[in-house]
PDB file of C-alpha atoms and ligand atoms in Angstrom:
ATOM      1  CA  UNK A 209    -143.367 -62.569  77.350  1.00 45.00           C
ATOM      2  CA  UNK A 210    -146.045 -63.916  79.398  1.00 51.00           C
ATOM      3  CA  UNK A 211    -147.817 -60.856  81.828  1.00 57.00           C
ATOM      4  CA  UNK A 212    -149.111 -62.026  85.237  1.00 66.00           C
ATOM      5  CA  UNK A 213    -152.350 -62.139  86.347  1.00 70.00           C
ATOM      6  CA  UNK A 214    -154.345 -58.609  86.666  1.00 70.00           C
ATOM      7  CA  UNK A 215    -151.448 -56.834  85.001  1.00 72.00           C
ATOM      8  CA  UNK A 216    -152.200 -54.841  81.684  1.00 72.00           C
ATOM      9  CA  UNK A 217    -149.072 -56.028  78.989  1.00 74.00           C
ATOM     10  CA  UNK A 218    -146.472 -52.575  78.749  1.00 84.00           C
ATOM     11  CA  UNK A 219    -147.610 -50.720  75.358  1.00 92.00           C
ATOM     12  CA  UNK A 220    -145.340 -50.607  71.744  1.00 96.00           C
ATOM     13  CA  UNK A 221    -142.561 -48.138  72.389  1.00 97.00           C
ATOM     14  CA  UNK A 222    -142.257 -45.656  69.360  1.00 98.00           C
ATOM     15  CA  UNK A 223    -139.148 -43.890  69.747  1.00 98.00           C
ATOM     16  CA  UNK A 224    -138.697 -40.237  67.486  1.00 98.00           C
ATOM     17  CA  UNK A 225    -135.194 -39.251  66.527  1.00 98.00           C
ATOM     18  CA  UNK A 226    -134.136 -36.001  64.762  1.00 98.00           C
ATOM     19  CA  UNK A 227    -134.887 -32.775  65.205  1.00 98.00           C
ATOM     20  CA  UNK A 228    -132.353 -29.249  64.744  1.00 97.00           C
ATOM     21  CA  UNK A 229    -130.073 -27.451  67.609  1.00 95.00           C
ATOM     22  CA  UNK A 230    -132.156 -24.642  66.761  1.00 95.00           C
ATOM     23  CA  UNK A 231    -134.741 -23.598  69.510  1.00 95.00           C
ATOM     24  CA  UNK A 232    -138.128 -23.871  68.161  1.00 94.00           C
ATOM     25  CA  UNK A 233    -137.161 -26.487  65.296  1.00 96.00           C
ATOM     26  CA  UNK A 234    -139.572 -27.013  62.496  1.00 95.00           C
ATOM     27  CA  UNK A 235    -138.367 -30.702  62.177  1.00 97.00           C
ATOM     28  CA  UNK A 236    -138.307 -31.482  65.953  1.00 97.00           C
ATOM     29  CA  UNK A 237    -142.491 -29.942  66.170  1.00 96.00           C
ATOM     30  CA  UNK A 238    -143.535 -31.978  62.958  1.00 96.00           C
ATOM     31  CA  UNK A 239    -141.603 -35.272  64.993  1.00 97.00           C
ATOM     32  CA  UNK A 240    -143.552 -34.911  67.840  1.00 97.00           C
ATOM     33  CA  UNK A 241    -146.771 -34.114  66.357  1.00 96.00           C
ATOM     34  CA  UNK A 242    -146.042 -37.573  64.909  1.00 97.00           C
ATOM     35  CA  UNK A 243    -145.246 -39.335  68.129  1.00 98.00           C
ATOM     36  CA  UNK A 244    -148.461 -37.765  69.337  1.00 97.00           C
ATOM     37  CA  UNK A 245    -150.454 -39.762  66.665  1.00 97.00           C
ATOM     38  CA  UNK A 246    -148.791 -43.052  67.612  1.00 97.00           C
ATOM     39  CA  UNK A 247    -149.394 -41.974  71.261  1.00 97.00           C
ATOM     40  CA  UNK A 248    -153.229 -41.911  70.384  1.00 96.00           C
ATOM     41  CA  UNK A 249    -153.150 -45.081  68.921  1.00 96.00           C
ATOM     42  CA  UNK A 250    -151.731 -46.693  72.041  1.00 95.00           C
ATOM     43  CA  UNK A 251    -148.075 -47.047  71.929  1.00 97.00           C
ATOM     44  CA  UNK A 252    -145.487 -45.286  74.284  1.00 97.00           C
ATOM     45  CA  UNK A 253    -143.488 -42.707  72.970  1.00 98.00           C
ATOM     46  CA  UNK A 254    -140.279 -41.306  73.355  1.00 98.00           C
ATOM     47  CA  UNK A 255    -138.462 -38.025  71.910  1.00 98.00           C
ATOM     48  CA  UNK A 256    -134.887 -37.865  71.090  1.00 98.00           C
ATOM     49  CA  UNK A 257    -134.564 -34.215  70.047  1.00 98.00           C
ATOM     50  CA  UNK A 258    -132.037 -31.837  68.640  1.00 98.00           C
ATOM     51  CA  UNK A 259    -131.067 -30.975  71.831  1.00 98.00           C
ATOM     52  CA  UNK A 260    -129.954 -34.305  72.815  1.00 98.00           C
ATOM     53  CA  UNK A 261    -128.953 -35.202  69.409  1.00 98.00           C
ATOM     54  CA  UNK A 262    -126.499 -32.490  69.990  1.00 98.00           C
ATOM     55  CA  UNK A 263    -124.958 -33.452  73.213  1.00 98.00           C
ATOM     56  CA  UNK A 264    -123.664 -36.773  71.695  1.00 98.00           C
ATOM     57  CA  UNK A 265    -119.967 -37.226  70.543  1.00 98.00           C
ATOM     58  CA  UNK A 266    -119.336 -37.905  67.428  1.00 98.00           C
ATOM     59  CA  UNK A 267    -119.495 -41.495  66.582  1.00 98.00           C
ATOM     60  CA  UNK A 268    -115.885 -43.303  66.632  1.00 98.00           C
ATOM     61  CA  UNK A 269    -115.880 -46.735  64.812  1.00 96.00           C
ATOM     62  CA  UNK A 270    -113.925 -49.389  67.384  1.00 94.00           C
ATOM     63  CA  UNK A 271    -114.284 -47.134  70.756  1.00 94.00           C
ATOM     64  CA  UNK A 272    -117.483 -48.652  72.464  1.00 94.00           C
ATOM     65  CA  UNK A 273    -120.382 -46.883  73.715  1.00 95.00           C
ATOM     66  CA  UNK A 274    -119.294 -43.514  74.231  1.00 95.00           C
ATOM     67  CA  UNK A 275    -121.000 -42.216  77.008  1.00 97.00           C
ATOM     68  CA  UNK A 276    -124.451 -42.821  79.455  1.00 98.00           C
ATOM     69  CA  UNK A 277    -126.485 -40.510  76.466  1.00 98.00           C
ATOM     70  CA  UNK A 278    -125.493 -43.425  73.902  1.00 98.00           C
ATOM     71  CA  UNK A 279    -126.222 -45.833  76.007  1.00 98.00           C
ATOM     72  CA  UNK A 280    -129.731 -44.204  76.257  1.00 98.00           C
ATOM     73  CA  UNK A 281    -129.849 -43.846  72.797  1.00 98.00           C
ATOM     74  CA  UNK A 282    -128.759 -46.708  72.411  1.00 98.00           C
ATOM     75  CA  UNK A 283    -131.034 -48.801  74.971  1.00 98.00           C
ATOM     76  CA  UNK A 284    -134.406 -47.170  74.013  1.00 98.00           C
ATOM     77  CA  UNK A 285    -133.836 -47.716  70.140  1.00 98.00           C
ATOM     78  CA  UNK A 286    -133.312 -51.617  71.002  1.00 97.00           C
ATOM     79  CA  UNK A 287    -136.614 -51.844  72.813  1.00 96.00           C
ATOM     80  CA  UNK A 288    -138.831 -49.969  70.537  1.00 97.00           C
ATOM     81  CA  UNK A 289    -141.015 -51.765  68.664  1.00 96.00           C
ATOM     82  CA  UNK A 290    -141.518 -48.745  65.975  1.00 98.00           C
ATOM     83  CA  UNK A 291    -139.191 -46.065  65.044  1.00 98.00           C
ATOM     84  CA  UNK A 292    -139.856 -42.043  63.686  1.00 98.00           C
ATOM     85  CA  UNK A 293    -136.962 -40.012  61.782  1.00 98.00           C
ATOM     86  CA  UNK A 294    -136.696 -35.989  61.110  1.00 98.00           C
ATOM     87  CA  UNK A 295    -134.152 -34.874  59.757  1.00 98.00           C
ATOM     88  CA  UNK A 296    -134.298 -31.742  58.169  1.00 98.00           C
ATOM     89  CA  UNK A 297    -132.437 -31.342  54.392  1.00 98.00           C
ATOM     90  CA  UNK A 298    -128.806 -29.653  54.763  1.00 98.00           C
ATOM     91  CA  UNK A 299    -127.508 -29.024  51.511  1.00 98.00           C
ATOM     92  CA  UNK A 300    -128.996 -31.608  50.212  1.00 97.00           C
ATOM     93  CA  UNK A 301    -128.857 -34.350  52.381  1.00 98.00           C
ATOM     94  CA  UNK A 302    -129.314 -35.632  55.949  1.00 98.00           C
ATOM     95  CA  UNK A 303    -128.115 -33.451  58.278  1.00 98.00           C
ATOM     96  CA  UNK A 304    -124.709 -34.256  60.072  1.00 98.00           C
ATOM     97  CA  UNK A 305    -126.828 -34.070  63.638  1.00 98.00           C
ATOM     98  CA  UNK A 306    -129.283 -36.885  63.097  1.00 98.00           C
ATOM     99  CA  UNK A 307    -126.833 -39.064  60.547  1.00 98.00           C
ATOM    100  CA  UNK A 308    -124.190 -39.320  64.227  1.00 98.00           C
ATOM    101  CA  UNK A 309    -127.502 -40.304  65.870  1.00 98.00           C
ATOM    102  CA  UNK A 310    -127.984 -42.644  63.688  1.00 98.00           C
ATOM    103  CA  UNK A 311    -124.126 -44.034  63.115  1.00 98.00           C
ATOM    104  CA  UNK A 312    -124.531 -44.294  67.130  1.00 98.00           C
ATOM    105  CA  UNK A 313    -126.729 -47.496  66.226  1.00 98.00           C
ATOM    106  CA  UNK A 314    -124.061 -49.240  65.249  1.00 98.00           C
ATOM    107  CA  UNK A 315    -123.975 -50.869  68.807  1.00 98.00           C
ATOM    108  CA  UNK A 316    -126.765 -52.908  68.040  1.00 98.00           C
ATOM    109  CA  UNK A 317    -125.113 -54.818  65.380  1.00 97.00           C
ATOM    110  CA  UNK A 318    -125.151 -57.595  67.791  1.00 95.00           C
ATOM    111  CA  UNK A 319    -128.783 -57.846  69.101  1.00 94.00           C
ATOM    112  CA  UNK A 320    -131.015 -60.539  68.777  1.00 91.00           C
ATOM    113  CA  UNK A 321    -132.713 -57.606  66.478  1.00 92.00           C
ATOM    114  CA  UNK A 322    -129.980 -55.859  65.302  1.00 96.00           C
ATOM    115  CA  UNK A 323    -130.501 -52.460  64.058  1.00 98.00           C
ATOM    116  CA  UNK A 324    -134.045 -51.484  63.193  1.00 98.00           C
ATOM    117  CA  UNK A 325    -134.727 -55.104  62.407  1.00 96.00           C
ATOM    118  CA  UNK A 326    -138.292 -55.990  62.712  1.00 94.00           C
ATOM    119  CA  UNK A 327    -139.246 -52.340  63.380  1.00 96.00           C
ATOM    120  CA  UNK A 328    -141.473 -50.105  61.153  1.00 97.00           C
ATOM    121  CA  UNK A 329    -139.363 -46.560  60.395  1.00 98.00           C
ATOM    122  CA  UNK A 330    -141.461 -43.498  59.055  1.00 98.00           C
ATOM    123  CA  UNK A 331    -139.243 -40.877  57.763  1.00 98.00           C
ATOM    124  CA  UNK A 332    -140.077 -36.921  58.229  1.00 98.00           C
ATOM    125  CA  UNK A 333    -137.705 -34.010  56.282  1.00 98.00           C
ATOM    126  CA  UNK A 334    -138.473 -30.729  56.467  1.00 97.00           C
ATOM    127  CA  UNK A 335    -136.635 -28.595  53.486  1.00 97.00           C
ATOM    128  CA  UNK A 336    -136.636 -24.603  53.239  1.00 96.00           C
ATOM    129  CA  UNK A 337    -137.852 -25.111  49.473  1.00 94.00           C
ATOM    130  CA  UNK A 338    -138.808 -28.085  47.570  1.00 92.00           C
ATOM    131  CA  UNK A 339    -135.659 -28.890  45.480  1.00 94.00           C
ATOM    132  CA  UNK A 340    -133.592 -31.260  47.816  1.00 96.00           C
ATOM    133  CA  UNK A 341    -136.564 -32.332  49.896  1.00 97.00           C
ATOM    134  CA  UNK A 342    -136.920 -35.317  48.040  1.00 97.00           C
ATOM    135  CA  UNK A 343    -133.386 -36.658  47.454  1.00 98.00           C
ATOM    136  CA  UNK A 344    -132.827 -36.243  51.438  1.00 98.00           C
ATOM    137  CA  UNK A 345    -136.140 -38.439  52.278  1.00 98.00           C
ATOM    138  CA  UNK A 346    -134.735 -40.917  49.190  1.00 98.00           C
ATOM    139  CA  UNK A 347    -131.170 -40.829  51.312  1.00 98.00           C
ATOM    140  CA  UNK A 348    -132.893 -40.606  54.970  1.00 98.00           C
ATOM    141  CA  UNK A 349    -135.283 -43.714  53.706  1.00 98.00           C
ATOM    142  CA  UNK A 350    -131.974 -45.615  52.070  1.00 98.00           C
ATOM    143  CA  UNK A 351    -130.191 -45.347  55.735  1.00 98.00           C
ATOM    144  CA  UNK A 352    -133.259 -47.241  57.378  1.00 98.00           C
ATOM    145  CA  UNK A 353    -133.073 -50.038  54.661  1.00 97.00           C
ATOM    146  CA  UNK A 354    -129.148 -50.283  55.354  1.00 98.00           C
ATOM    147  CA  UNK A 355    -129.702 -50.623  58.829  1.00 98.00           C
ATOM    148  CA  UNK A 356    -132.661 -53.198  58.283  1.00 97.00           C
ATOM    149  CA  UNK A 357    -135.648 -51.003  59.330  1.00 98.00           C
ATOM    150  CA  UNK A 358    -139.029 -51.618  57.827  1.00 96.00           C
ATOM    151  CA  UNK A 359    -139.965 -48.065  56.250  1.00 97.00           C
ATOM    152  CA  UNK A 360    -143.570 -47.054  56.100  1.00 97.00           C
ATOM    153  CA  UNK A 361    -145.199 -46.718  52.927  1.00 95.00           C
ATOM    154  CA  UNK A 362    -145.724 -42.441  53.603  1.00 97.00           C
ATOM    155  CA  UNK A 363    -142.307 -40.770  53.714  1.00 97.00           C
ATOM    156  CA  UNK A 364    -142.928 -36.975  54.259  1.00 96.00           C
ATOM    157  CA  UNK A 365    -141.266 -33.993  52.764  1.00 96.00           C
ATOM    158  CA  UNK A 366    -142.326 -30.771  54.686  1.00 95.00           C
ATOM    159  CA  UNK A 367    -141.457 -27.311  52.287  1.00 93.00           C
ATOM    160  CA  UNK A 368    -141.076 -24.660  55.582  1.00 92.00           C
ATOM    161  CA  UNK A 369    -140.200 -22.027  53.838  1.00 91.00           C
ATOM    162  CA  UNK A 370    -142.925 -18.908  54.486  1.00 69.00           C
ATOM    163  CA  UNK A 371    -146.413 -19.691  52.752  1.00 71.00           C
ATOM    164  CA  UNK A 372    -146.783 -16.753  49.666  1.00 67.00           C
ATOM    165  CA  UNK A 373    -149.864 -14.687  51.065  1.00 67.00           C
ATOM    166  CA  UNK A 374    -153.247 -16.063  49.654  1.00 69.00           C
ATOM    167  CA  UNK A 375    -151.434 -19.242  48.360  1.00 66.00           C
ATOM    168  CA  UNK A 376    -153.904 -21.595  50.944  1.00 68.00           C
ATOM    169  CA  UNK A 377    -151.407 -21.543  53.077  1.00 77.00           C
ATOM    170  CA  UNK A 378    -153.764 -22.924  56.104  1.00 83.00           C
ATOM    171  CA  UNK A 379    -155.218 -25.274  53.809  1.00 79.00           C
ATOM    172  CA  UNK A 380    -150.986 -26.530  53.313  1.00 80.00           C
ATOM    173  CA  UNK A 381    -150.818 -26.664  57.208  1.00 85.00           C
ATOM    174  CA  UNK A 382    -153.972 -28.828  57.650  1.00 87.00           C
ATOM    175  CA  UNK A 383    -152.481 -31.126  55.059  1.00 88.00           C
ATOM    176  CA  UNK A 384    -149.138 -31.546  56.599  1.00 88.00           C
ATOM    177  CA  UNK A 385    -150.982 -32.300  60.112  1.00 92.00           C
ATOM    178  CA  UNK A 386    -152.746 -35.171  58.377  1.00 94.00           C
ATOM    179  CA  UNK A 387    -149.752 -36.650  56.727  1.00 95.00           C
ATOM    180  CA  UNK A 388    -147.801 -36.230  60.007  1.00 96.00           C
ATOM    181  CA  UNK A 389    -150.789 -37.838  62.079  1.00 97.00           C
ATOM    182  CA  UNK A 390    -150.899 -40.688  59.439  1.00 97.00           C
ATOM    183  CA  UNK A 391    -147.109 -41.281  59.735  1.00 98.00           C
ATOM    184  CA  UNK A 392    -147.601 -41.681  63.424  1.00 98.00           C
ATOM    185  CA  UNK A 393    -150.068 -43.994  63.016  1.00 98.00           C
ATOM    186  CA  UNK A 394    -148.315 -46.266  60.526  1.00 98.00           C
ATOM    187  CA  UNK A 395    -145.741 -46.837  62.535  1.00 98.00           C
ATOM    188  CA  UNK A 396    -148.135 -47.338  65.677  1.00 97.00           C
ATOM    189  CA  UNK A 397    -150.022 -49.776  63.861  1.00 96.00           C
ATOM    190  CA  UNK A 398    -146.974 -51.870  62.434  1.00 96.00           C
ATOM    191  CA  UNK A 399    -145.437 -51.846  66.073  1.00 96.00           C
ATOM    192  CA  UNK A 400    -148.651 -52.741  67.927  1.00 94.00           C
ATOM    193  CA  UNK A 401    -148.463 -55.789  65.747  1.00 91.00           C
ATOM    194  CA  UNK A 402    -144.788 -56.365  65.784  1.00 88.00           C
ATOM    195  CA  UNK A 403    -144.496 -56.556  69.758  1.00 87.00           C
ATOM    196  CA  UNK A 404    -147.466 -59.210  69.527  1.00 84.00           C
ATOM    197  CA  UNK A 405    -146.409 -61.732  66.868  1.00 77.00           C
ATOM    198  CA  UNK A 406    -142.953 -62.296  66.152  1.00 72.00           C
ATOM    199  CA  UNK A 407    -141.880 -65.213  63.387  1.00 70.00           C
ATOM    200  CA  UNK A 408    -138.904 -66.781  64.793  1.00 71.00           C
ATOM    201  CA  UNK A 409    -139.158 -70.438  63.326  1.00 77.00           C
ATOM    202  CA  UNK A 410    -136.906 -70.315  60.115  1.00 76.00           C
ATOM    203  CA  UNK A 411    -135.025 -67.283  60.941  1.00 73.00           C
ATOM    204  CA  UNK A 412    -131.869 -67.200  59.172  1.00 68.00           C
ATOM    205  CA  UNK A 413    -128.713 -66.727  61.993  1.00 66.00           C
TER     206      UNK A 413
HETATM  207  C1  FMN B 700    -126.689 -25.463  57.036  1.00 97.25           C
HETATM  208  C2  FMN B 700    -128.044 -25.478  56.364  1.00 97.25           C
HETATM  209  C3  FMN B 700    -128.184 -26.072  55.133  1.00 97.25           C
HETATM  210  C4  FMN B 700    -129.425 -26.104  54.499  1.00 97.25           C
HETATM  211  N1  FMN B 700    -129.556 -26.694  53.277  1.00 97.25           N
HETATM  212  C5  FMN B 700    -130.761 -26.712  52.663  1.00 97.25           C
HETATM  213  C6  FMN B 700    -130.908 -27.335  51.396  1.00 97.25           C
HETATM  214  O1  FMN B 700    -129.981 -27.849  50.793  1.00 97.25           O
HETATM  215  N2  FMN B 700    -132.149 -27.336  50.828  1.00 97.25           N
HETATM  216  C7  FMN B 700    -133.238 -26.759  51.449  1.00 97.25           C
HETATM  217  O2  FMN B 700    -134.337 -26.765  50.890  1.00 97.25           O
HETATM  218  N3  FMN B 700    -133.123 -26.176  52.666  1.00 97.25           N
HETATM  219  C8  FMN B 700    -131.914 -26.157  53.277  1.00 97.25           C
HETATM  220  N4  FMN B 700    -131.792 -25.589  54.519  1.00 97.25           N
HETATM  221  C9  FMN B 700    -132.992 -25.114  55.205  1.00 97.25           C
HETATM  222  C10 FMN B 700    -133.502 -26.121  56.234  1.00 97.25           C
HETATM  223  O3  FMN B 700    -133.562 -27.438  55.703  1.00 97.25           O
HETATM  224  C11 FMN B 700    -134.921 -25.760  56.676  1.00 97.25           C
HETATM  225  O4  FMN B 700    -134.970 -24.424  57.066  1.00 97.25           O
HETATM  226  C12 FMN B 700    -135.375 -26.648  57.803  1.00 97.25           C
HETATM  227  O5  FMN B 700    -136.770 -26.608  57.871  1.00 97.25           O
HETATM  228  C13 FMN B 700    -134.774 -26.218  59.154  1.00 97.25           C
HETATM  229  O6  FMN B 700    -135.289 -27.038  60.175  1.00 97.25           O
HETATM  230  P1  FMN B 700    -135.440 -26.534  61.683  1.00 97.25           P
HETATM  231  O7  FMN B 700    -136.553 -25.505  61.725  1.00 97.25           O
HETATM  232  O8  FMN B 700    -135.841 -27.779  62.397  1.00 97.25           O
HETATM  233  O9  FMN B 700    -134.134 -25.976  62.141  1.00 97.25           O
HETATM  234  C14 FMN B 700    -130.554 -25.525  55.150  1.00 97.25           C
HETATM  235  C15 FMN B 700    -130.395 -24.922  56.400  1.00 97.25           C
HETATM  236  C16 FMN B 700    -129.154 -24.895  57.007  1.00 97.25           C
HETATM  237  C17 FMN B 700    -129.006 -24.242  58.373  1.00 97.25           C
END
């Protein structure tokens, strides 16, 4: 898309999904501390919380966009050239909330991109322990592959269970900030270059 003269191009949009029902969700605050670190690295962001998340209908197979908050959905995740996930882990696996998010995405089977095609995907999970962290981020990561996203080499698995006292507990917290703010910025950095330079010659159809 050419810009006209004396305009400034529109920046990458990152869009975050996931997030909990719960006020003050763990997963949602580690999502947007890493839609704040692609925001610093000069993309637009956009949150899709548990909030929303839990005002959608459930997703029906065959009955079309079900509703103006799908379309939204819907809409944004087609535009963005980058993608953030957080679910957290609910008995073992992706919770039920952001999976219907997800399953919403169906509808863009039949884009030009369809799915999370050409789109970097960073994946957050937030587990109160640290047995089923991993097998949710392996199942949260194996969704984004399924539905043709790009995901980033970090994957995060966030333990929030309380710290034991004198177990470095700050040091933990500083740690999780850096992987969140590195997440951010993988995906920044992969969309920033995605909404520049797209191969089309030799696509398959
Ligand atoms: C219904 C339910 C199921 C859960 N299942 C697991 C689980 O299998 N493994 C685990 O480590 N934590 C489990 N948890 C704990 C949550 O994953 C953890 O507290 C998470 O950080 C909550 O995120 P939130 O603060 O965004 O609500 C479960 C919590 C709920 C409410």
């Amino acid at each position: 898309m050419e810009n006209l003269p004396g305009t400034t191009p529109p920046r990458p949009l990152v869009v975050g999904i996931g997030g909990t029902g719960r006020p003050g969700s763990a997963t949602e605050r580690a999502l947007k501390a890493a839609l704040s670190a692609a925001e610093t690295a000069g993309t637009e962001v956009r949150l899709f919380g548990g909030q929303f998340l839990a005002g959608l209908p459930m997703f029906v197979p065959g009955r079309g966009v079900q509703g103006a908050a799908v379309a939204e959905l819907v809409d944004a995740v087609g535009q963005a050239n980058g993608v953030l996930l957080a679910s957290p882990s609910y008995h073992g696996g992706v919770s039920a909330l952001v999976k219907n998010g997800l399953d919403h995405l169906e509808h863009l089977a039949d884009r030009t991109r369809p799915y999370l095609d050409g789109r970097a995907v960073g994946s957050i999970v937030t587990a109160a322990g640290w047995q089923t962290g991993g097998s949710t981020l392996t199942a949260l990561r194996s969704v984004v592959h399924a539905l043709r996203g790009w995901p980033t080499p970090l994957g995060i698995t966030i333990n929030t269970a309380e710290p034991v006292p004198g177990d470095g507990g700050q040091a933990a917290r500083e740690r999780c900030e850096v992987q969140l703010c590195t997440i951010g910025w993988q995906v920044a950095e992969f969309a920033v270059r995605a909404a520049s330079s797209r191969v089309t010659a030799g696509a398959p159809r």
